[in-house]
Coordinates of C-alpha atoms in Angstrom, one line a residue:
M1162 CA 134.9 101.3 218.1
F1163 CA 133.5 102.7 214.4
K1164 CA 136.0 105.3 214.3
T1165 CA 138.6 103.1 215.2
K1166 CA 137.5 100.7 212.5
Y1167 CA 137.2 103.9 209.7
L1168 CA 140.7 105.0 210.9
F1169 CA 142.4 101.9 210.8
L1170 CA 141.1 101.2 206.9
L1171 CA 142.1 104.8 206.0
V1172 CA 145.6 103.8 207.0
F1173 CA 145.6 100.1 205.3
I1174 CA 144.5 102.0 202.0
A1175 CA 147.2 104.9 202.0
L1176 CA 149.5 101.9 202.7
F1177 CA 148.7 99.9 199.4
S1178 CA 148.7 102.9 197.3
C1179 CA 152.1 103.7 198.5
A1180 CA 153.2 100.2 197.6
K1181 CA 151.4 100.6 194.4
R1182 CA 152.9 103.2 193.0
G1183 CA 156.6 102.1 193.0
S1184 CA 159.1 98.7 193.8
I1185 CA 162.1 99.0 194.7
T1186 CA 165.3 97.6 192.0
G1187 CA 168.4 97.3 192.4
G1188 CA 168.8 100.3 189.2
P1189 CA 170.5 99.3 186.1
K1190 CA 173.3 96.3 185.8
D1191 CA 176.7 98.0 186.1
T1192 CA 178.6 97.6 182.8
I1193 CA 181.9 99.3 183.8
A1194 CA 184.8 97.9 184.5
P1195 CA 187.4 98.3 187.5
I1196 CA 189.3 101.6 187.1
L1197 CA 193.0 102.0 188.9
K1198 CA 193.2 104.5 191.4
M1199 CA 197.1 105.0 191.9
S1200 CA 200.0 102.1 192.5
F1201 CA 202.9 102.2 194.2
P1202 CA 205.5 102.3 192.5
Q1203 CA 204.1 104.9 190.0
D1204 CA 203.3 102.4 186.8
K1205 CA 206.7 103.3 184.2
S1206 CA 208.9 103.7 187.1
L1207 CA 212.5 104.0 186.0
N1208 CA 215.1 103.0 188.4
F1209 CA 212.4 100.4 190.3
K1210 CA 214.9 98.8 193.2
G1211 CA 211.8 96.7 195.7
N1212 CA 210.3 93.9 195.5
E1213 CA 206.5 95.2 196.5
I1214 CA 203.9 96.2 193.9
K1215 CA 200.5 98.1 195.5
L1216 CA 197.8 98.4 192.7
A1217 CA 194.7 100.1 194.0
F1218 CA 190.9 100.1 192.9
N1219 CA 188.3 102.6 192.6
E1220 CA 186.0 99.3 193.8
Y1221 CA 186.2 95.8 194.9
I1222 CA 187.5 93.8 192.8
K1223 CA 188.6 90.0 192.7
L1224 CA 191.0 87.7 190.7
K1225 CA 189.6 85.3 188.6
D1226 CA 192.2 82.7 186.4
I1227 CA 195.4 84.6 187.4
A1228 CA 197.6 82.0 187.0
K1229 CA 196.8 81.7 183.4
Q1230 CA 195.8 85.2 182.4
L1231 CA 198.7 86.8 183.9
I1232 CA 201.3 87.1 181.3
I1233 CA 205.1 88.7 183.5
S1234 CA 207.9 89.6 179.8
P1235 CA 210.2 89.1 180.6
P1236 CA 209.4 85.7 182.8
M1237 CA 210.8 85.2 186.1
K1238 CA 212.3 81.8 187.0
K1239 CA 210.1 82.3 190.9
M1240 CA 206.6 83.3 189.9
P1241 CA 205.5 86.6 192.4
E1242 CA 203.3 86.0 195.3
I1243 CA 200.2 88.3 194.6
T1244 CA 197.2 88.8 196.9
P1245 CA 194.3 88.8 198.1
S1246 CA 192.9 85.7 196.8
V1247 CA 189.7 87.4 198.1
A1248 CA 187.4 90.2 196.8
S1249 CA 189.5 93.4 197.8
K1250 CA 190.1 97.5 196.3
E1251 CA 194.6 96.3 196.4
I1252 CA 196.3 94.2 194.7
R1253 CA 199.6 93.4 196.2
I1254 CA 202.5 91.6 194.4
R1255 CA 205.4 90.6 195.8
I1256 CA 208.4 89.5 193.8
K1257 CA 210.7 86.7 194.9
D1258 CA 213.1 86.5 191.5
T1259 CA 216.1 88.7 191.5
L1260 CA 215.4 91.6 188.3
Q1261 CA 217.6 91.7 185.6
P1262 CA 219.6 94.8 185.3
N1263 CA 218.7 97.7 182.9
T1264 CA 215.6 95.9 182.0
T1265 CA 212.0 96.5 181.5
Y1266 CA 209.5 94.3 182.4
S1267 CA 205.4 93.8 181.8
F1268 CA 202.6 92.4 184.1
N1269 CA 199.8 92.1 181.4
F1270 CA 196.8 90.8 183.6
G1271 CA 194.6 89.8 180.4
Q1272 CA 191.1 89.7 181.9
S1273 CA 192.0 88.6 185.6
I1274 CA 190.8 91.9 187.1
Q1275 CA 187.6 91.7 187.5
D1276 CA 184.9 94.3 189.6
N1277 CA 183.3 91.6 192.4
N1278 CA 179.6 91.8 191.6
E1279 CA 179.4 91.5 188.1
G1280 CA 182.6 90.3 186.9
N1281 CA 183.3 93.7 184.5
A1282 CA 187.3 92.5 183.7
F1283 CA 190.0 95.5 183.1
R1284 CA 191.0 94.1 180.0
Q1285 CA 194.4 93.9 179.1
F1286 CA 195.3 95.9 182.2
K1287 CA 199.4 96.3 182.1
Y1288 CA 202.0 97.6 184.7
I1289 CA 205.4 98.1 183.5
F1290 CA 208.2 99.6 185.1
S1291 CA 212.1 99.5 184.3
T1292 CA 215.4 98.5 186.8
G1293 CA 217.1 101.0 184.6
S1294 CA 217.2 104.6 183.3
H1295 CA 214.2 104.0 180.7
L1296 CA 211.9 102.1 179.4
D1297 CA 211.9 99.6 176.0
S1298 CA 209.4 101.1 173.9
L1299 CA 210.1 98.5 170.4
T1300 CA 207.1 95.9 169.7
L1301 CA 206.9 93.0 167.4
K1302 CA 203.7 91.7 165.9
G1303 CA 202.5 88.6 163.7
T1304 CA 199.7 86.4 163.8
I1305 CA 199.2 82.8 164.7
K1306 CA 197.8 79.9 162.8
D1307 CA 197.7 75.8 163.0
A1308 CA 199.8 74.5 160.2
L1309 CA 197.1 71.9 159.6
E1310 CA 193.9 72.9 160.8
K1311 CA 191.5 75.4 159.4
K1312 CA 190.8 76.8 163.6
S1313 CA 194.1 78.3 165.6
D1314 CA 194.7 77.2 169.1
H1315 CA 193.9 79.8 172.2
F1316 CA 196.7 80.8 174.7
V1317 CA 199.5 80.3 172.6
S1318 CA 202.6 81.6 174.0
V1319 CA 204.8 83.5 171.8
M1320 CA 208.4 83.7 173.4
L1321 CA 211.7 85.5 172.0
Y1322 CA 215.0 84.6 173.0
E1323 CA 218.1 86.7 172.2
V1324 CA 220.4 85.6 170.5
N1325 CA 223.8 86.4 171.9
S1326 CA 227.1 84.2 172.7
K1327 CA 225.4 82.1 175.0
Y1328 CA 222.2 81.3 172.5
S1329 CA 221.9 78.1 170.9
D1330 CA 218.7 76.3 169.3
S1331 CA 218.4 74.1 172.6
A1332 CA 217.2 77.4 174.4
I1333 CA 213.6 76.1 174.1
F1334 CA 214.4 73.4 176.3
K1335 CA 216.2 74.4 179.0
Q1336 CA 215.6 78.1 179.5
N1337 CA 213.2 81.2 179.7
P1338 CA 212.8 83.3 177.0
R1339 CA 214.1 87.1 176.8
Y1340 CA 210.4 88.1 176.0
I1341 CA 206.9 86.2 175.8
T1342 CA 203.3 87.0 175.5
N1343 CA 200.5 84.7 175.0
T1344 CA 197.2 85.0 172.5
L1345 CA 195.1 84.3 175.2
D1346 CA 191.3 82.7 175.0
S1347 CA 190.5 85.0 171.8
A1348 CA 193.2 86.5 169.8
K1349 CA 195.1 85.2 166.5
S1350 CA 197.3 87.7 166.8
F1351 CA 200.2 88.9 168.9
K1352 CA 202.2 91.7 170.2
L1353 CA 205.4 91.8 172.4
E1354 CA 206.3 95.1 173.5
N1355 CA 208.3 97.4 175.8
L1356 CA 211.9 95.2 173.8
K1357 CA 215.2 96.6 173.4
A1358 CA 216.7 96.2 170.1
G1359 CA 218.7 93.0 168.9
K1360 CA 218.2 89.7 167.3
Y1361 CA 216.2 87.3 168.3
R1362 CA 214.7 83.9 167.5
L1363 CA 210.6 84.0 167.7
V1364 CA 208.8 80.8 168.4
A1365 CA 205.4 80.3 169.5
L1366 CA 204.4 77.5 171.7
K1367 CA 201.2 76.3 173.3
D1368 CA 202.5 75.5 176.4
E1369 CA 200.6 73.0 178.1
N1370 CA 202.3 73.1 181.6
S1371 CA 203.1 77.0 181.0
N1372 CA 206.9 76.1 182.3
Y1373 CA 208.4 77.8 179.1
R1374 CA 210.1 74.6 177.9
F1375 CA 209.4 73.1 174.8
N1376 CA 207.9 69.5 175.8
P1377 CA 208.4 68.0 171.9
E1378 CA 205.6 64.5 173.2
K1379 CA 203.1 67.0 174.0
E1380 CA 203.1 70.6 172.7
K1381 CA 202.6 72.2 169.4
I1382 CA 205.5 74.5 167.9
G1383 CA 205.8 77.5 165.2
F1384 CA 209.2 79.2 164.5
Y1385 CA 209.9 82.1 162.1
Q1386 CA 212.8 80.4 159.9
K1387 CA 215.5 83.2 160.4
E1388 CA 217.1 85.5 163.2
I1389 CA 214.5 88.4 163.4
T1390 CA 216.5 91.8 164.1
I1391 CA 214.3 94.7 166.2
P1392 CA 213.0 97.6 165.7
N1393 CA 211.0 96.0 162.7
D1394 CA 208.0 97.1 161.1
S1395 CA 207.2 93.3 159.7
S1396 CA 204.1 91.5 160.7
F1397 CA 205.5 87.9 160.8
E1398 CA 202.9 84.5 160.9
L1399 CA 203.9 81.4 162.9
K1400 CA 202.3 78.1 162.1
L1401 CA 202.3 75.6 165.0
F1402 CA 202.1 71.9 164.3
K1403 CA 202.9 68.8 166.7
E1404 CA 206.5 67.5 165.8
K1405 CA 206.8 63.6 164.5
L1406 CA 208.7 61.8 167.0
K1407 CA 211.7 60.1 166.7
F1408 CA 210.6 56.6 166.2
K1409 CA 211.6 55.0 170.0
T1410 CA 209.8 51.9 171.6
E1411 CA 208.9 51.1 175.3
R1412 CA 209.2 47.6 177.2
P1413 CA 206.9 45.1 175.3
L1414 CA 204.4 43.6 176.9
I1415 CA 202.5 39.9 177.5
A1416 CA 199.0 40.6 176.2
A1417 CA 198.3 36.7 175.1
S1418 CA 200.0 33.3 175.3
N1419 CA 200.4 34.5 171.7
R1420 CA 200.9 37.8 171.4
L1421 CA 202.7 40.9 172.2
L1422 CA 202.2 44.7 172.8
L1423 CA 204.9 46.9 172.0
P1424 CA 204.2 50.7 172.7
Y1425 CA 206.2 53.2 170.7
Y1426 CA 206.3 57.1 169.5
G1427 CA 207.1 57.8 166.1
N1428 CA 206.3 56.7 162.4
S1429 CA 206.1 52.7 162.9
K1430 CA 206.7 52.4 159.0
N1431 CA 209.5 50.2 158.1
T1432 CA 209.6 48.8 161.9
K1433 CA 211.2 45.1 162.0
I1434 CA 210.9 43.0 164.7
V1435 CA 212.5 39.1 165.4
L1436 CA 211.3 37.3 168.4
K1437 CA 213.9 34.8 170.0
N1438 CA 213.3 31.3 172.1
K1439 CA 216.9 31.8 173.3
D1440 CA 218.9 31.2 169.2
Q1441 CA 215.6 29.8 168.2
V1442 CA 214.1 32.6 166.0
L1443 CA 210.0 32.1 166.5
P1444 CA 208.0 33.1 163.0
T1445 CA 205.6 36.0 163.8
I1446 CA 202.6 38.5 162.5
I1447 CA 203.1 42.3 163.1
T1448 CA 199.8 44.4 163.0
K1449 CA 198.9 47.7 164.2
F1450 CA 197.0 48.1 167.8
P1451 CA 193.9 49.7 166.6
E1452 CA 193.3 53.5 167.7
K1453 CA 196.7 53.6 169.6
D1454 CA 200.4 53.8 169.2
S1455 CA 200.8 50.4 169.7
L1456 CA 202.1 47.2 167.8
Q1457 CA 201.2 43.8 167.8
L1458 CA 203.6 40.8 167.5
W1459 CA 201.9 37.7 167.2
F1460 CA 203.6 34.0 167.5
Q1461 CA 202.3 30.6 168.4
P1462 CA 201.9 29.6 171.7
I1463 CA 205.3 28.4 173.3
K1464 CA 207.1 26.3 176.6
T1465 CA 209.7 28.9 177.4
D1466 CA 210.2 31.2 180.3
S1467 CA 211.8 34.2 178.1
L1468 CA 211.8 35.5 175.1
S1469 CA 213.9 37.9 173.2
V1470 CA 213.0 40.8 171.1
N1471 CA 215.1 42.8 168.3
I1472 CA 213.6 45.7 166.8
T1473 CA 215.4 48.3 164.3
N1474 CA 214.0 51.4 162.3
E1475 CA 215.9 53.2 160.4
N1476 CA 219.1 53.7 162.5
Y1477 CA 217.2 52.6 165.9
S1478 CA 218.0 50.4 167.2
K1479 CA 216.6 47.8 170.6
S1480 CA 216.7 44.8 172.2
Y1481 CA 214.5 43.5 175.3
K1482 CA 214.7 40.5 177.1
I1483 CA 211.3 39.7 178.9
K1484 CA 209.5 36.9 180.9
Y1485 CA 207.6 34.9 179.5
K1486 CA 204.0 33.3 181.6
E1487 CA 201.3 31.6 180.7
A1488 CA 198.2 33.7 179.8
K1489 CA 195.2 33.2 178.1
K1490 CA 194.9 32.5 174.2
D1491 CA 192.9 35.7 172.2
S1492 CA 189.6 34.7 171.1
L1493 CA 188.5 35.0 167.2
F1494 CA 185.9 38.4 166.9
I1495 CA 184.8 39.4 163.4
K1496 CA 182.9 42.3 162.6
P1497 CA 182.1 44.4 159.9
V1498 CA 183.8 48.3 159.8
S1499 CA 181.6 49.4 157.2
Q1500 CA 177.9 50.9 158.2
D1501 CA 174.5 49.1 157.0
I1502 CA 174.2 51.8 154.4
L1503 CA 177.0 50.9 151.8
S1504 CA 178.6 54.3 150.2
F1505 CA 179.5 53.5 146.5
R1506 CA 182.9 55.6 147.6
E1507 CA 184.2 52.9 149.7
N1508 CA 184.4 48.8 150.1
Y1509 CA 182.5 46.7 152.3
T1510 CA 185.1 45.9 155.4
I1511 CA 185.2 43.4 158.1
H1512 CA 187.9 43.2 160.9
S1513 CA 189.4 40.4 162.3
S1514 CA 190.4 40.2 166.2
I1515 CA 193.4 37.5 165.3
P1516 CA 195.2 37.6 162.1
L1517 CA 194.2 35.8 159.1
T1518 CA 196.4 33.9 157.0
K1519 CA 193.8 31.2 154.7
F1520 CA 191.1 32.4 152.8
D1521 CA 188.7 30.3 151.3
K1522 CA 186.3 32.0 148.8
S1523 CA 184.8 29.2 147.5
K1524 CA 182.6 29.0 150.7
M1525 CA 181.9 32.6 150.7
M1526 CA 178.4 34.4 148.4
L1527 CA 177.1 37.8 148.5
T1528 CA 174.0 37.7 146.8
N1529 CA 171.3 41.0 146.0
K1530 CA 167.7 41.3 147.0
D1531 CA 166.6 39.3 144.4
S1532 CA 168.8 36.5 145.6
V1533 CA 171.1 36.4 142.8
A1534 CA 174.9 36.1 143.1
V1535 CA 177.3 38.9 143.1
A1536 CA 180.8 38.5 141.5
F1537 CA 183.3 39.8 144.0
E1538 CA 186.9 39.8 145.3
T1539 CA 188.8 40.4 148.4
S1540 CA 191.6 42.2 149.4
Y1541 CA 193.3 41.3 152.6
D1542 CA 195.3 44.3 154.9
E1543 CA 197.8 41.9 157.2
Y1544 CA 198.9 45.2 159.1
K1545 CA 195.1 46.3 159.7
Q1546 CA 193.9 42.9 159.9
E1547 CA 190.9 43.7 157.5
L1548 CA 189.1 42.3 155.2
K1549 CA 187.7 44.0 151.8
F1550 CA 185.0 42.9 149.9
L1551 CA 185.1 44.4 146.0
F1552 CA 182.3 44.0 143.7
K1553 CA 180.3 46.7 141.9
Q1554 CA 177.5 48.6 143.7
E1555 CA 174.0 48.8 142.0
P1556 CA 171.9 51.8 143.9
L1557 CA 168.6 50.9 146.2
E1558 CA 170.2 47.5 146.3
K1559 CA 170.0 45.1 149.2
Y1560 CA 172.9 42.5 150.0
K1561 CA 173.7 39.7 151.7
L1562 CA 177.4 38.6 152.4
K1563 CA 177.2 35.1 154.0
I1564 CA 180.4 33.7 155.0
Q1565 CA 180.7 29.9 155.4
K1566 CA 181.9 28.7 158.7
G1567 CA 185.9 27.5 157.5
A1568 CA 185.9 30.4 154.8
L1569 CA 188.8 32.2 156.6
I1570 CA 191.7 30.7 158.8
T1571 CA 193.8 32.2 161.5
Y1572 CA 197.4 32.3 162.0
L1573 CA 196.9 29.7 164.7
E1574 CA 194.7 27.3 162.8
K1575 CA 191.5 28.7 164.0
P1576 CA 188.5 28.7 161.8
N1577 CA 186.1 31.5 161.6
D1578 CA 182.1 30.9 162.6
S1579 CA 179.3 31.1 160.1
L1580 CA 179.0 34.7 159.6
L1581 CA 176.0 37.0 157.4
Y1582 CA 176.2 40.3 157.5
K1583 CA 173.3 42.6 155.5
F1584 CA 173.6 46.4 154.2
T1585 CA 172.0 48.6 151.7
T1586 CA 172.9 51.2 149.2
K1587 CA 171.0 54.1 148.6
N1588 CA 170.2 56.0 145.8
T1589 CA 172.6 58.1 143.2
T1590 CA 170.2 60.5 143.3
D1591 CA 171.0 60.9 147.2
Y1592 CA 174.3 62.3 146.6
G1593 CA 176.5 65.2 145.3
N1594 CA 179.1 65.4 142.8
L1595 CA 181.6 68.4 143.2
K1596 CA 184.1 69.3 140.5
V1597 CA 186.7 71.4 141.8
V1598 CA 189.0 73.4 139.6
L1599 CA 192.7 74.3 140.9
Q1600 CA 194.1 77.7 139.6
N1601 CA 197.9 78.3 140.2
V1602 CA 199.1 76.0 141.4
K1603 CA 202.9 76.1 142.3
R1604 CA 203.9 72.3 142.0
F1605 CA 203.2 69.2 142.2
P1606 CA 201.9 66.9 143.8
I1607 CA 199.4 67.8 145.7
I1608 CA 196.7 66.3 147.8
L1609 CA 193.1 67.5 148.0
Q1610 CA 190.5 66.8 150.9
L1611 CA 187.2 67.4 151.9
T1612 CA 187.1 68.0 155.6
D1613 CA 183.6 68.3 157.6
S1614 CA 182.9 71.6 159.8
N1615 CA 185.1 69.5 162.7
G1616 CA 187.8 69.1 160.5
K1617 CA 187.2 65.5 160.0
V1618 CA 188.7 64.0 156.6
K1619 CA 185.9 62.9 154.6
E1620 CA 187.4 62.4 151.4
T1621 CA 191.6 62.6 149.4
A1622 CA 192.0 62.9 146.0
Y1623 CA 195.9 62.7 144.8
S1624 CA 197.2 64.3 141.5
E1625 CA 200.6 64.3 140.3
R1626 CA 199.8 67.3 137.4
E1627 CA 195.3 67.0 136.5
T1628 CA 193.8 70.7 137.8
T1629 CA 190.7 69.3 137.9
I1630 CA 189.5 66.6 140.5
D1631 CA 186.2 65.1 140.4
F1632 CA 184.5 63.9 144.1
N1633 CA 181.8 62.0 142.8
L1634 CA 178.9 60.7 144.5
I1635 CA 179.5 62.1 148.6
E1636 CA 177.6 62.5 151.2
P1637 CA 175.7 66.2 151.3
E1638 CA 177.7 68.6 153.5
K1639 CA 179.5 71.8 153.9
Y1640 CA 182.5 71.0 153.0
S1641 CA 186.2 73.1 153.5
L1642 CA 188.6 72.1 150.5
R1643 CA 192.4 72.0 151.6
L1644 CA 195.8 72.0 149.8
I1645 CA 198.2 70.2 150.7
Y1646 CA 201.6 70.6 148.7
D1647 CA 203.3 67.1 149.0
D1648 CA 207.2 68.1 148.8
N1649 CA 208.1 64.7 150.1
K1650 CA 205.5 62.8 147.4
N1651 CA 204.7 60.2 150.2
K1652 CA 201.1 61.0 149.6
E1653 CA 200.4 62.5 153.5
W1654 CA 200.4 65.7 155.0
D1655 CA 204.2 66.1 157.0
T1656 CA 205.3 67.8 160.2
G1657 CA 207.7 69.9 160.9
N1658 CA 210.8 69.9 163.4
Y1659 CA 212.7 72.8 164.9
L1660 CA 216.0 71.8 165.6
E1661 CA 215.9 70.7 162.0
K1662 CA 214.4 74.3 160.9
K1663 CA 212.2 72.1 158.9
Q1664 CA 208.7 73.9 158.5
A1665 CA 205.8 71.7 158.1
E1666 CA 204.4 71.2 154.4
T1667 CA 202.5 74.0 153.2
V1668 CA 198.5 73.6 154.0
I1669 CA 196.1 76.1 151.5
Y1670 CA 192.1 76.4 152.6
F1671 CA 189.6 77.7 150.2
S1672 CA 188.3 80.9 151.8
K1673 CA 184.5 79.2 152.5
P1674 CA 182.7 75.9 153.2
V1675 CA 181.6 74.7 149.5
D1676 CA 177.9 73.3 149.9
V1677 CA 177.3 70.1 148.3
R1678 CA 173.6 68.9 148.4
S1679 CA 171.5 66.1 147.3
N1680 CA 171.3 65.2 143.2
W1681 CA 173.3 68.5 142.7
D1682 CA 176.3 69.3 140.4
V1683 CA 178.4 71.8 141.8
E1684 CA 181.8 73.1 140.3
Q1685 CA 184.4 75.4 142.0
G1686 CA 187.0 77.3 141.8
F1687 CA 189.9 77.3 143.9
D1688 CA 193.0 79.6 143.7
V1689 CA 195.4 78.3 145.7
G1690 CA 198.3 81.2 144.7
Q1691 CA 196.0 83.8 146.9

């Protein structure tokens, strides 16, 4: 019995010792991408006649985001069937389209082919074949930028349309390009390969629905101004912009018994609206619906079955007849637009839910922390329905704005209830000052803007001849500087138009952020000629 226990103890110790010597691991992590072992037909085949391609790899692979990553050039009307959808050592491509004669085709898989275990991508793998007796080998390269924003879009399609007897500028709305590539999710540069010699139109498109057609309502476009002849060793820069649509409207909606809502596209400036009850023209007020492309048409409630609306804007004219039905009247709400801490660069502003028509300044009072009255003026923006209070601000001050009942009257003759707003100012040392000295400005007028890290415009200055521009008492922040050449002198950036061959107004960014800190005076040179 003793010997049996002793033997058992020795075996246990031996096993424990073996276990302590080491442990089983999975080995080093696999970082090697899949390798193509062979293809049928062979890569870069000539006189391709079949409709099926097989690609064999050295390990099990999977396809990720194949619909988004795969770029076929020239594009096919019918997308090929690619199988399998599960892990496999083989990819099969079944072509469903009729191939063009004497054409070089390229299948760029981007980063869609990955090994099954670790997801290592076979980056930018291309399979090429020709339906003719040779492979086209010419290339075209360039870069993509946004016409306004500092950051560029990902997954931008870059396309070449062959300029021949059948070509027209409307091709981008109706047909596939001759060649296509895509920047995918990382690169700002592009390279079109396996091209044949000829004349082309170069276009970039943020193709949201991947149909190779330009949709101006939703998509950005960029284009080179002239036709391009290939071969060409130049590098081309394309700037993407969203076109401003021509003005048009949709059918008005009854929003309340005293208000119509008019959805629109394009620029609503200079829009004129006539509202009629039979032959009677009704007095109206036109305002902008906040944060949406809609106009509001305000009128006195009326008893009627229908109303007619006539809209004109430059060359646009449209009439609607709408059924009028009873609905609730709009209620009056007045709220502040400004924050509780008022910046020295803005005026205290309130917004009214209904347009205001009468103002009694004697029923309004602005006082400081010592209850001393502060002189002020008011300014009303009817289009935005905003009332501003203009006064000289003092640092480290506390203000009270009292608006008595009846000080504000709406167009419906409804008075406001009593209102009280409190707000403060910070010390001037809590802000910074920035002086921008512009160099090599080519033309005037210009718009100079400060944007934050998200591209939001924080400050704007307009100059018709000055090259030194001061931004005083601005919030401490790292700003991007951008200059806009305001060629049409309308004090805003204007986009381009493809059919009119009009590029967007030129925008130039300073090369690095400008750090403005509290109680600092910063002077920054900006050479816009570089």
